[in-house]
Amino acid sequence: MRFIPVTCEERAEMLAVVGVDSVEELFADLPEDARLARPLALPEPMGEVELAAHLRGLAARNADSEGVVSFLGAGCYDHYIPAIVDAVVSKPAFFTAYTPYQPEVSQGTLQAIYEYQSMVCQLTGMEVANASMYDGATAFAEAALMAVRITKRRRVLVSGAVHPEWLETLRTYVEGGAAVVEAVQSREGVTEAKALTSALADDVAAVMVASPTFFGTLEDVPAIAAATHSAGALLVLGANPILLGVLESPAAQGADIAVAEGQPLGNPMSFGGPGLGMFACRQEHLRQMPGRVAGRTVDVDGRPGFVLTFSTREQHIRREKATSNICSNHALNALAAAVYLSAVGSEGLAGIARSCISKAHYFADALVATGRFAREFAAPFGHEFTLRYRGDVAAMQSAMLERGFLAGLDLGRTSSDLAGLVLFAVTEKRTRVEIDRFVAEVGAL
Amino acid sequence: MRGDDLRERRIGTLIFELGAEESRCVEPPRADVPQVDLQAALGEQVRTVPPALPHVTEVDIARHYERLASANFGVDSGFYPLGSCTMKYNPKVDEWACRLPGFAGVHPYQPESSAQGALELMWELQGMLGEIAGLPAVTLQPAAGAHGELTGLLVIRAYHSARGDSRKKVLVPDSAHGTNPATVAMCGYEVVQVPSDERGGVDLEALKGLLDTDVAALMLTNPNTLGLFDENIARITEAVHAIGALVYCDGANLNAILGKSRPGDMGFDALHINLHKTFATPHGGGGPGAGPVAVSAQLAEYLPGPVATRDGEGTYSLSIPESSIGRMRSFAGNFGVLVRAYAYMRAMGRLGLAEVSEQAVLSANYLKELLRQAWPLAYDRVCMHEFVLSGAQMRKEHGVRTLDVAKRLLDYGYHPPTVYFPLIVDEAMMIEPTETEGKATLDRFAAVLLRIAEEAAENPDLLHGAPYTTPVRRLDEAAAVKRPDLAWRPGPVVGG
Ligand SMILES: Cc1ncc(COP(=O)(O)O)c(C=O)c1O
């Protein structure tokens, strides 16, 4: 049998040692009525040749970024992934290992995590970062719970301009009553300052915003931070890791906890998962942080080495008093992010960010110039922007898909208030030729 | 083979310390549109101090991570009998499959008509997992086991709320994994611990004493964390249901019962399945995994969305269940992991999966027989896919702890078993061989453990000092907390 190396003869020897005649006897503890009296109703096994053909067939029924020109983003981005990234994450010593609970034989994973944490601190300006969360949305939700623990307050104000799936995830995470989530209205694609200040009070644990917002706009984070801090609340800021190459760090902008969806850093879109939850905060809040942390120490011979540390926050030690229930995280995606950031470096990251932003601005101007689109929001934007389409968005998108383009996200799909709006994202992979072709085609519809 | 230089630099040299200021690997593409003036486009928010990221060439990166990889132990390195974690072999074709552009390059928001292959895979996987679970409705959203637990308990909470029933407690056995009580707390429930009986199962009488109408659910791992199938399972689920509560199954140990017994048939209402255990997706050095949740028909409407559905014409789409608890994360799930699990399940097929459990259980019982002379069994019963030994006697007689045994195993080239879990066994050592190891491996491992038992008697200090041959030796964990060094920072001179 594939992946089961024991031979028939060996099986007989093993049964003899155990002292039973058949494997069935080993299942004697299973009560009769809990037994499955028939084989599972599943397909027959497939050999590797057939299996590969079958999988290729399924994959062929999806449009993918090699076949279509994508202007879709909204939390998942088609950035270029340097070849070295997959070369590293494909090393079996990394991807077939478990959580590094035995540090003597896990120094590779542990050092890679430590370096990842260091890079996240560099990007966010924070002092500590964890080894990862599942994705940006769950990192955002966990940040709210952390702020509640730190401030011992329960109201959480969330900008209506954050990704709707982040907001929904947060709402689910507080179903148990840990916090009361209130959405603060957005205007012009950013958090409405007046609505925020009137909601702020001394029972607010956290103000939670993202910059760029879901709409691609940039918030006035320092102003929001000032208002938040004057109420004694913490500021949780969702960032985009590519834009952090050119944008002021969350810490410098006044955030207390920074989170981000790390997929853009060397991870494939993969239909939306696995992504990477980046999570960083100030040192003073370390003990309330969820997730694993690697630290540098020395071994008994005085040689430098790495361990998982501050584990008394975690479920395997603290059980119901843990800061989170997270156990498996997204370590391999964090490794990909670290390799990506090493490959591009700070100049490269800034260059990629600038390239995306330049192309996005060029694209936005050209779309508006067709007369079919109008700018919706005045706020500055990075590599993603929202336009109003003068026509039927769904019809435009399907016509453009026939022409080989993914024409952004129809925001009407996320909320009826947003009908008519389209969110476009542009990465460094898009060329002027592709952009010009899109503009010409959409203008001619 | 390796030069001194490499050996010296193996551990500790950070990627930040490699290369030079001018070193580059990947550069941004040449500008083909006018470059924006960042200050003009973004205003005040432009970064003034660049992040201090490494300056390295591709060669530096390749060698650095090769060095790190050589200091790591994975399933491909050797036997990894880490109990509760099911460290089985991860088939290579699964890795190939998830990287196909038609899977890896698909955007979650592209039109469903352009992602029919991905949706079909998800729908088929939901169906296969539901059949294995004996529970009809499945969500693939959860990112890991613990995330599945949270999903399952929130679904149960929603079920009670819909009945206007606000229950306050969740029962958790004392043998449970730490994620169980942590999840209960995250759901706003009070954790009530249920003792185990002398056979290692739930103490049925004690359980009955704890059951009242404030109990929302019992969270149970079956087979449990001692590697034992709870013989009273039907009575347990019946008693819990009798007071209107539900039973959640931590499916971490599903590898023991594929095609033999289904949690739904045992009376469980909800179950999470760790695809990174039972269905051979790699653990990734800590993740990503996937923790799909299967539930009974009465809970289906509360599942988080989106789930994959299929209409009469065979068209697939994503939809949100009627009374959904909401989302647990962005997008539909860890699709890259789902592809791997799907590929594995299709490779094994219905009989192959049953054979997985048969061999996993036989191998565990075989290894248990080889080891029991040196290590007392915590519970002397037929085990499922794993078993727990106690090092209490060895500690008493020789002053050698289970931790020392684990460290000594490293010198012999094995990854140690899970140690000090479950908490109810003193000096616990939990061994899970999995079905993907041959008999010769099990024989050699047993011989080594028996040899270590002799070493413990002859020369305890040898074990106290172990390991000796690993890239680093025992690390100073207290110092790591006392003087936290959790991130590299540039020195004042770096970067000028
Ligand atoms: C019994 C048990 N329950 C729950 C978990 C948590 O699973 P995950 O790490 O996928 O969140 C584990 C994993 O180690 C486990 O062994």
Short mmCIF file of N, CA and C in Angstrom, two decimals, chain A residues 3 11 13 24 29 34 36 38 41-44 46 54 61-65 73 76 86 91 93 95-98 102 104-106 108-109 111 114-115 117-118 122-123 127 135 163 165 172-173 219 244 246-248 253 270-271 273 296-301 315 319 325 329-330 332 343 346-347 354 358 432, chain B residues 11-13 15 25-26 32 36 41 45 47 51-52 55 64 66 68 71-73 75-76 80 99 101-102 104-107 109-110 114-115 117-118 120 131 146-147 176 179 183 187 256 260-261 282-287 327 330-331 334-336 342 346 350 359 381 407 436 439 473-474 476 485-486 488-489:
data_model
loop_
_atom_site.label_atom_id
_atom_site.label_comp_id
_atom_site.label_asym_id
_atom_site.label_seq_id
_atom_site.Cartn_x
_atom_site.Cartn_y
_atom_site.Cartn_z
N PHE A 3 2.45 4.51 1.00
CA PHE A 3 2.72 5.20 2.27
C PHE A 3 2.52 4.30 3.49
N ARG A 11 3.44 -7.86 9.16
CA ARG A 11 2.19 -7.64 9.88
C ARG A 11 1.86 -8.86 10.72
N GLU A 13 3.97 -11.00 11.95
CA GLU A 13 4.90 -11.03 13.09
C GLU A 13 4.46 -10.05 14.17
N GLU A 24 -8.56 -6.73 13.74
CA GLU A 24 -9.90 -6.44 14.25
C GLU A 24 -9.99 -6.54 15.76
N ASP A 29 -12.53 -2.49 21.83
CA ASP A 29 -13.11 -1.48 22.74
C ASP A 29 -14.21 -0.66 22.08
N ALA A 34 -21.35 1.68 17.72
CA ALA A 34 -20.55 2.80 17.23
C ALA A 34 -19.62 2.36 16.09
N LEU A 36 -18.65 1.05 12.28
CA LEU A 36 -19.13 1.19 10.92
C LEU A 36 -19.11 -0.20 10.29
N ARG A 38 -19.86 -1.11 7.33
CA ARG A 38 -19.67 -1.14 5.87
C ARG A 38 -18.42 -0.34 5.55
N ALA A 41 -18.11 5.15 2.20
CA ALA A 41 -18.58 5.44 0.85
C ALA A 41 -17.71 6.53 0.23
N LEU A 42 -16.52 6.11 -0.15
CA LEU A 42 -15.56 7.04 -0.74
C LEU A 42 -15.05 6.42 -2.04
N PRO A 43 -14.43 7.23 -2.89
CA PRO A 43 -13.94 6.68 -4.15
C PRO A 43 -12.84 5.62 -3.95
N GLU A 44 -12.61 4.87 -5.01
CA GLU A 44 -11.51 3.90 -5.01
C GLU A 44 -10.18 4.65 -5.02
N MET A 46 -6.46 5.95 -6.12
CA MET A 46 -5.92 6.36 -7.42
C MET A 46 -4.40 6.25 -7.37
N HIS A 54 -5.98 13.85 -12.68
CA HIS A 54 -7.24 14.33 -12.09
C HIS A 54 -7.08 15.72 -11.50
N ARG A 61 -9.72 23.98 -14.57
CA ARG A 61 -11.04 24.60 -14.62
C ARG A 61 -11.10 25.90 -13.82
N ASN A 62 -9.94 26.38 -13.39
CA ASN A 62 -9.88 27.67 -12.70
C ASN A 62 -9.08 28.65 -13.55
N ALA A 63 -9.57 29.87 -13.66
CA ALA A 63 -8.74 30.91 -14.26
C ALA A 63 -7.66 31.24 -13.23
N ASP A 64 -6.42 31.40 -13.66
CA ASP A 64 -5.37 31.69 -12.69
C ASP A 64 -4.52 32.84 -13.17
N SER A 65 -3.65 33.30 -12.29
CA SER A 65 -2.89 34.52 -12.54
C SER A 65 -1.90 34.37 -13.69
N GLY A 73 -7.69 42.65 -5.73
CA GLY A 73 -6.87 42.63 -4.51
C GLY A 73 -7.80 42.38 -3.34
N CYS A 76 -6.01 40.05 -0.86
CA CYS A 76 -5.25 38.93 -1.42
C CYS A 76 -4.66 39.42 -2.75
N ASP A 86 10.17 29.78 -2.82
CA ASP A 86 9.66 28.41 -2.84
C ASP A 86 10.79 27.40 -2.66
N LYS A 91 11.97 23.00 1.35
CA LYS A 91 12.94 22.11 2.01
C LYS A 91 12.19 21.26 3.05
N ALA A 93 13.11 19.68 5.55
CA ALA A 93 13.48 19.89 6.95
C ALA A 93 12.67 21.02 7.57
N PHE A 95 9.37 22.05 6.08
CA PHE A 95 7.92 21.88 6.01
C PHE A 95 7.41 20.58 6.61
N THR A 96 8.28 19.58 6.83
CA THR A 96 7.79 18.35 7.47
C THR A 96 8.07 18.33 8.98
N ALA A 97 8.56 19.42 9.52
CA ALA A 97 8.79 19.49 10.98
C ALA A 97 7.52 19.94 11.69
N TYR A 98 7.46 19.64 12.98
CA TYR A 98 6.35 20.13 13.80
C TYR A 98 6.80 21.41 14.49
N GLN A 102 11.18 20.85 20.63
CA GLN A 102 12.48 20.27 21.01
C GLN A 102 13.55 21.15 20.37
N GLU A 104 16.66 21.64 20.52
CA GLU A 104 17.98 21.15 20.08
C GLU A 104 17.98 20.65 18.65
N VAL A 105 16.82 20.19 18.18
CA VAL A 105 16.74 19.72 16.78
C VAL A 105 15.79 20.58 15.96
N SER A 106 15.55 21.80 16.43
CA SER A 106 14.63 22.69 15.71
C SER A 106 15.22 24.08 15.56
N GLY A 108 16.66 25.41 13.13
CA GLY A 108 16.36 26.02 11.84
C GLY A 108 15.05 26.78 11.89
N THR A 109 14.00 26.10 12.36
CA THR A 109 12.70 26.75 12.48
C THR A 109 12.77 27.91 13.46
N GLN A 111 15.32 29.77 14.56
CA GLN A 111 16.05 30.95 14.10
C GLN A 111 15.27 31.67 13.00
N TYR A 114 12.69 33.70 14.66
CA TYR A 114 13.29 34.88 15.30
C TYR A 114 13.60 35.96 14.25
N GLU A 115 14.13 35.53 13.14
CA GLU A 115 14.44 36.49 12.07
C GLU A 115 13.16 37.10 11.49
N GLN A 117 10.34 37.48 13.15
CA GLN A 117 9.86 38.43 14.17
C GLN A 117 10.64 39.75 14.06
N SER A 118 11.95 39.63 13.84
CA SER A 118 12.78 40.84 13.74
C SER A 118 12.34 41.69 12.56
N GLN A 122 10.82 45.44 12.37
CA GLN A 122 11.36 46.50 11.52
C GLN A 122 10.26 47.16 10.70
N LEU A 123 9.39 46.36 10.12
CA LEU A 123 8.33 46.92 9.27
C LEU A 123 7.34 47.75 10.08
N GLU A 127 8.25 46.61 19.11
CA GLU A 127 9.37 45.96 19.81
C GLU A 127 9.27 44.45 19.80
N ASP A 135 -4.28 34.50 9.91
CA ASP A 135 -4.39 35.46 8.81
C ASP A 135 -4.62 36.86 9.38
N HIS A 163 -11.66 46.01 6.16
CA HIS A 163 -12.15 44.92 5.32
C HIS A 163 -13.37 44.29 5.99
N GLU A 165 -14.58 41.45 5.90
CA GLU A 165 -14.34 40.11 6.44
C GLU A 165 -13.56 40.19 7.75
N THR A 172 -17.48 37.56 15.16
CA THR A 172 -17.64 36.16 15.55
C THR A 172 -16.78 35.85 16.78
N TYR A 173 -15.56 36.38 16.80
CA TYR A 173 -14.65 36.09 17.90
C TYR A 173 -15.17 36.62 19.24
N GLU A 219 -5.77 56.40 5.95
CA GLU A 219 -6.39 57.11 7.08
C GLU A 219 -5.41 58.16 7.60
N LEU A 244 4.30 49.15 3.66
CA LEU A 244 5.17 49.59 4.76
C LEU A 244 6.60 49.85 4.29
N VAL A 246 7.20 52.01 2.13
CA VAL A 246 7.25 53.47 1.93
C VAL A 246 6.41 54.25 2.92
N LEU A 247 5.52 53.56 3.63
CA LEU A 247 4.66 54.27 4.58
C LEU A 247 5.29 54.26 5.96
N GLU A 248 5.02 55.32 6.71
CA GLU A 248 5.49 55.41 8.07
C GLU A 248 5.02 54.19 8.86
N GLN A 253 3.28 55.95 13.77
CA GLN A 253 2.01 56.65 13.57
C GLN A 253 1.13 56.62 14.81
N SER A 270 -3.60 31.34 -3.69
CA SER A 270 -4.13 30.05 -3.28
C SER A 270 -5.61 30.10 -2.86
N PHE A 271 -6.40 30.80 -3.62
CA PHE A 271 -7.84 30.90 -3.38
C PHE A 271 -8.14 31.44 -1.99
N GLY A 273 -6.09 31.17 0.92
CA GLY A 273 -5.47 30.60 2.12
C GLY A 273 -4.52 29.47 1.77
N ARG A 296 16.20 34.51 21.65
CA ARG A 296 17.59 34.09 21.54
C ARG A 296 18.14 33.89 22.94
N THR A 297 18.87 32.80 23.12
CA THR A 297 19.49 32.53 24.41
C THR A 297 20.80 31.79 24.15
N VAL A 298 21.30 31.06 25.13
CA VAL A 298 22.53 30.28 24.93
C VAL A 298 22.29 28.86 25.42
N ASP A 299 23.11 27.92 24.93
CA ASP A 299 22.99 26.54 25.42
C ASP A 299 23.98 26.33 26.57
N VAL A 300 24.02 25.10 27.10
CA VAL A 300 24.87 24.84 28.26
C VAL A 300 26.35 25.07 27.98
N ASP A 301 26.74 25.04 26.72
CA ASP A 301 28.13 25.32 26.36
C ASP A 301 28.35 26.79 26.03
N GLN A 315 -1.69 28.18 25.62
CA GLN A 315 -2.68 27.19 26.04
C GLN A 315 -2.07 25.92 26.62
N ARG A 319 -3.71 26.77 29.83
CA ARG A 319 -5.05 26.23 29.59
C ARG A 319 -6.09 27.35 29.54
N ASN A 325 -6.34 30.52 22.30
CA ASN A 325 -6.30 29.05 22.17
C ASN A 325 -5.39 28.62 21.03
N ASN A 329 0.09 27.51 14.06
CA ASN A 329 -0.06 28.85 13.48
C ASN A 329 0.26 28.77 11.99
N HIS A 330 0.84 29.81 11.42
CA HIS A 330 1.18 29.76 10.00
C HIS A 330 2.69 29.94 9.82
N LEU A 332 5.04 28.29 8.27
CA LEU A 332 5.69 28.17 6.96
C LEU A 332 5.42 29.41 6.10
N ALA A 343 14.99 38.68 0.35
CA ALA A 343 15.29 38.75 -1.09
C ALA A 343 15.13 40.16 -1.63
N SER A 346 15.24 46.33 2.04
CA SER A 346 14.41 47.51 2.27
C SER A 346 14.29 48.37 1.02
N GLU A 347 15.35 48.47 0.21
CA GLU A 347 15.25 49.26 -1.02
C GLU A 347 14.31 48.57 -2.00
N ARG A 354 6.60 51.43 -4.44
CA ARG A 354 6.51 52.60 -5.30
C ARG A 354 6.04 52.21 -6.70
N SER A 358 2.73 53.68 -8.24
CA SER A 358 2.82 54.44 -9.50
C SER A 358 1.88 53.86 -10.54
N ARG A 432 2.60 48.33 -18.13
CA ARG A 432 1.89 49.43 -18.79
C ARG A 432 1.07 48.91 -19.97
N ILE B 11 24.70 27.90 13.55
CA ILE B 11 23.64 28.45 14.38
C ILE B 11 24.05 29.82 14.87
N GLY B 12 23.10 30.69 14.91
CA GLY B 12 23.38 31.97 15.54
C GLY B 12 23.69 33.07 14.57
N THR B 13 24.39 32.79 13.48
CA THR B 13 24.65 33.87 12.54
C THR B 13 23.34 34.26 11.88
N ILE B 15 20.67 36.30 9.46
CA ILE B 15 20.66 36.73 8.06
C ILE B 15 20.98 38.22 7.95
N CYS B 25 19.25 40.87 -4.02
CA CYS B 25 18.79 39.61 -4.61
C CYS B 25 17.79 39.95 -5.71
N VAL B 26 16.54 40.25 -5.31
CA VAL B 26 15.52 40.55 -6.32
C VAL B 26 15.28 42.05 -6.35
N ASP B 32 7.80 51.40 -15.99
CA ASP B 32 7.25 51.60 -17.34
C ASP B 32 6.10 52.60 -17.33
N VAL B 36 5.36 58.02 -9.27
CA VAL B 36 4.72 59.06 -8.47
C VAL B 36 5.72 59.67 -7.50
N ALA B 41 1.79 62.04 -3.38
CA ALA B 41 0.68 61.08 -3.44
C ALA B 41 0.18 60.69 -2.06
N GLN B 45 2.51 60.81 5.43
CA GLN B 45 2.71 59.47 5.97
C GLN B 45 3.89 58.73 5.36
N ARG B 47 7.40 57.25 4.82
CA ARG B 47 8.36 56.75 5.79
C ARG B 47 9.67 57.52 5.69
N PRO B 51 12.87 50.41 6.95
CA PRO B 51 13.04 49.24 7.82
C PRO B 51 14.41 48.62 7.57
N ALA B 52 15.07 48.17 8.62
CA ALA B 52 16.39 47.55 8.46
C ALA B 52 16.21 46.08 8.10
N HIS B 55 20.48 42.86 3.74
CA HIS B 55 21.05 43.15 2.42
C HIS B 55 21.86 41.94 2.03
N HIS B 64 22.19 30.33 3.72
CA HIS B 64 21.69 30.58 5.07
C HIS B 64 20.60 29.58 5.43
N GLU B 66 19.84 26.81 3.92
CA GLU B 66 20.31 25.43 3.88
C GLU B 66 20.95 25.07 5.24
N LEU B 68 20.23 26.50 8.12
CA LEU B 68 19.16 26.37 9.10
C LEU B 68 18.43 25.03 8.94
N ALA B 71 19.89 22.16 10.56
CA ALA B 71 19.77 22.13 12.02
C ALA B 71 18.35 21.81 12.44
N ASN B 72 17.56 21.27 11.54
CA ASN B 72 16.15 20.99 11.81
C ASN B 72 15.88 19.51 11.62
N PHE B 73 14.88 19.02 12.31
CA PHE B 73 14.48 17.62 12.17
C PHE B 73 13.02 17.59 11.70
N VAL B 75 9.90 15.06 9.36
CA VAL B 75 9.51 13.68 9.10
C VAL B 75 10.44 13.04 8.07
N ASP B 76 10.90 13.84 7.11
CA ASP B 76 11.82 13.28 6.12
C ASP B 76 13.20 13.01 6.71
N TYR B 80 9.55 10.14 13.89
CA TYR B 80 9.05 11.34 14.58
C TYR B 80 7.80 10.94 15.37
N ARG B 99 0.79 23.49 -5.75
CA ARG B 99 1.54 24.54 -6.44
C ARG B 99 1.13 24.72 -7.89
N PRO B 101 -0.47 26.21 -10.96
CA PRO B 101 -0.98 27.58 -11.10
C PRO B 101 -2.50 27.66 -10.98
N GLY B 102 -3.19 26.64 -11.45
CA GLY B 102 -4.65 26.61 -11.38
C GLY B 102 -5.19 26.47 -9.97
N ALA B 104 -2.71 27.53 -7.02
CA ALA B 104 -1.97 28.54 -6.27
C ALA B 104 -2.24 29.96 -6.77
N GLY B 105 -2.62 30.08 -8.05
CA GLY B 105 -2.77 31.41 -8.63
C GLY B 105 -4.22 31.86 -8.75
N VAL B 106 -5.09 31.27 -7.92
CA VAL B 106 -6.51 31.62 -8.01
C VAL B 106 -6.86 32.62 -6.92
N HIS B 107 -7.60 33.65 -7.31
CA HIS B 107 -7.98 34.69 -6.34
C HIS B 107 -9.32 34.34 -5.71
N TYR B 109 -11.76 36.07 -4.80
CA TYR B 109 -12.93 36.84 -5.23
C TYR B 109 -13.15 36.78 -6.74
N GLN B 110 -12.43 35.96 -7.44
CA GLN B 110 -12.71 35.91 -8.87
C GLN B 110 -14.07 35.23 -9.06
N SER B 114 -15.30 31.10 -12.82
CA SER B 114 -13.90 30.93 -13.22
C SER B 114 -13.10 30.17 -12.16
N ALA B 115 -13.80 29.57 -11.19
CA ALA B 115 -13.10 28.81 -10.15
C ALA B 115 -13.83 27.51 -9.86
N GLY B 117 -13.19 24.45 -10.67
CA GLY B 117 -12.34 23.32 -10.24
C GLY B 117 -12.03 23.41 -8.75
N ALA B 118 -11.75 24.61 -8.28
CA ALA B 118 -11.44 24.80 -6.86
C ALA B 118 -12.67 24.51 -6.02
N GLU B 120 -15.26 22.67 -6.85
CA GLU B 120 -15.57 21.23 -6.89
C GLU B 120 -14.70 20.46 -5.89
N GLU B 131 -18.55 12.04 5.35
CA GLU B 131 -18.73 10.58 5.37
C GLU B 131 -17.84 9.94 6.44
N ALA B 146 -7.38 24.10 16.77
CA ALA B 146 -7.90 25.00 17.79
C ALA B 146 -8.94 25.95 17.20
N HIS B 147 -8.73 26.34 15.97
CA HIS B 147 -9.67 27.22 15.28
C HIS B 147 -10.98 26.46 15.02
N ALA B 176 -7.61 16.39 28.76
CA ALA B 176 -7.75 17.14 27.50
C ALA B 176 -6.50 17.96 27.14
N THR B 179 -5.66 23.27 24.29
CA THR B 179 -6.52 24.10 23.44
C THR B 179 -7.98 23.99 23.85
N THR B 183 -10.14 27.19 24.50
CA THR B 183 -11.25 27.49 23.59
C THR B 183 -12.52 27.78 24.37
N CYS B 187 -14.86 31.25 24.36
CA CYS B 187 -16.29 31.29 24.03
C CYS B 187 -17.11 31.84 25.17
N ALA B 256 -6.88 6.91 14.21
CA ALA B 256 -7.08 5.55 14.75
C ALA B 256 -8.34 4.88 14.23
N LYS B 260 -13.59 2.73 10.71
CA LYS B 260 -13.89 1.76 11.76
C LYS B 260 -15.07 2.23 12.59
N SER B 261 -15.02 3.51 12.91
CA SER B 261 -16.07 4.07 13.74
C SER B 261 -16.14 5.54 13.41
N PRO B 282 1.49 18.59 5.55
CA PRO B 282 2.66 18.82 6.39
C PRO B 282 2.39 19.80 7.54
N HIS B 283 3.15 19.64 8.60
CA HIS B 283 2.97 20.52 9.76
C HIS B 283 3.66 21.87 9.58
N GLY B 284 4.57 21.97 8.62
CA GLY B 284 5.11 23.28 8.27
C GLY B 284 5.98 23.93 9.33
N GLY B 285 6.48 23.16 10.30
CA GLY B 285 7.27 23.77 11.37
C GLY B 285 6.37 24.51 12.35
N GLY B 286 5.09 24.15 12.37
CA GLY B 286 4.15 24.80 13.28
C GLY B 286 2.86 25.20 12.57
N GLY B 287 2.80 25.08 11.29
CA GLY B 287 1.59 25.39 10.52
C GLY B 287 2.00 25.89 9.14
N ARG B 327 -18.20 34.69 10.04
CA ARG B 327 -16.92 34.20 9.53
C ARG B 327 -15.97 33.89 10.66
N SER B 330 -10.71 35.30 7.03
CA SER B 330 -10.91 35.78 5.67
C SER B 330 -11.08 34.60 4.72
N PHE B 331 -11.86 34.81 3.69
CA PHE B 331 -11.97 33.87 2.57
C PHE B 331 -12.50 32.50 3.02
N ASN B 334 -8.05 27.37 4.30
CA ASN B 334 -6.65 27.21 3.88
C ASN B 334 -6.60 26.30 2.66
N PHE B 335 -6.99 26.87 1.54
CA PHE B 335 -7.22 26.08 0.33
C PHE B 335 -5.97 25.25 -0.05
N GLY B 336 -4.80 25.85 0.06
CA GLY B 336 -3.57 25.12 -0.29
C GLY B 336 -3.43 23.83 0.52
N TYR B 342 -7.06 16.61 0.00
CA TYR B 342 -7.90 15.99 -1.02
C TYR B 342 -7.09 14.99 -1.85
N ARG B 346 -7.80 10.96 -2.08
CA ARG B 346 -8.07 10.28 -3.35
C ARG B 346 -7.03 9.20 -3.62
N ARG B 350 -11.17 4.51 -0.27
CA ARG B 350 -11.94 4.07 0.90
C ARG B 350 -11.24 2.97 1.67
N GLN B 359 -3.22 -0.15 10.42
CA GLN B 359 -1.78 -0.24 10.62
C GLN B 359 -1.30 0.69 11.73
N ARG B 381 -3.87 -1.41 28.68
CA ARG B 381 -5.01 -1.85 27.86
C ARG B 381 -4.56 -1.87 26.41
N LYS B 407 15.77 13.87 25.61
CA LYS B 407 16.99 14.51 25.10
C LYS B 407 18.01 13.47 24.64
N THR B 436 3.01 5.13 8.67
CA THR B 436 3.98 5.29 7.57
C THR B 436 5.40 4.85 7.95
N LYS B 439 8.39 -1.79 10.01
CA LYS B 439 8.65 -2.56 11.23
C LYS B 439 10.10 -2.39 11.68
N ARG B 473 23.09 22.30 22.36
CA ARG B 473 22.69 21.40 23.46
C ARG B 473 21.55 22.07 24.24
N ARG B 474 21.29 21.59 25.45
CA ARG B 474 20.12 22.15 26.16
C ARG B 474 20.26 23.66 26.29
N ASP B 476 19.18 27.54 27.63
CA ASP B 476 18.85 28.21 28.89
C ASP B 476 17.53 28.96 28.72
N ASP B 485 15.32 38.52 24.39
CA ASP B 485 15.92 38.95 23.12
C ASP B 485 15.02 38.35 22.04
N LEU B 486 14.00 39.11 21.66
CA LEU B 486 12.95 38.56 20.80
C LEU B 486 13.04 39.08 19.37
N TRP B 488 16.11 40.97 16.50
CA TRP B 488 17.38 41.63 16.18
C TRP B 488 17.10 43.11 15.91
N ARG B 489 18.05 43.92 16.35
CA ARG B 489 17.94 45.36 16.02
C ARG B 489 19.27 45.83 15.47
#
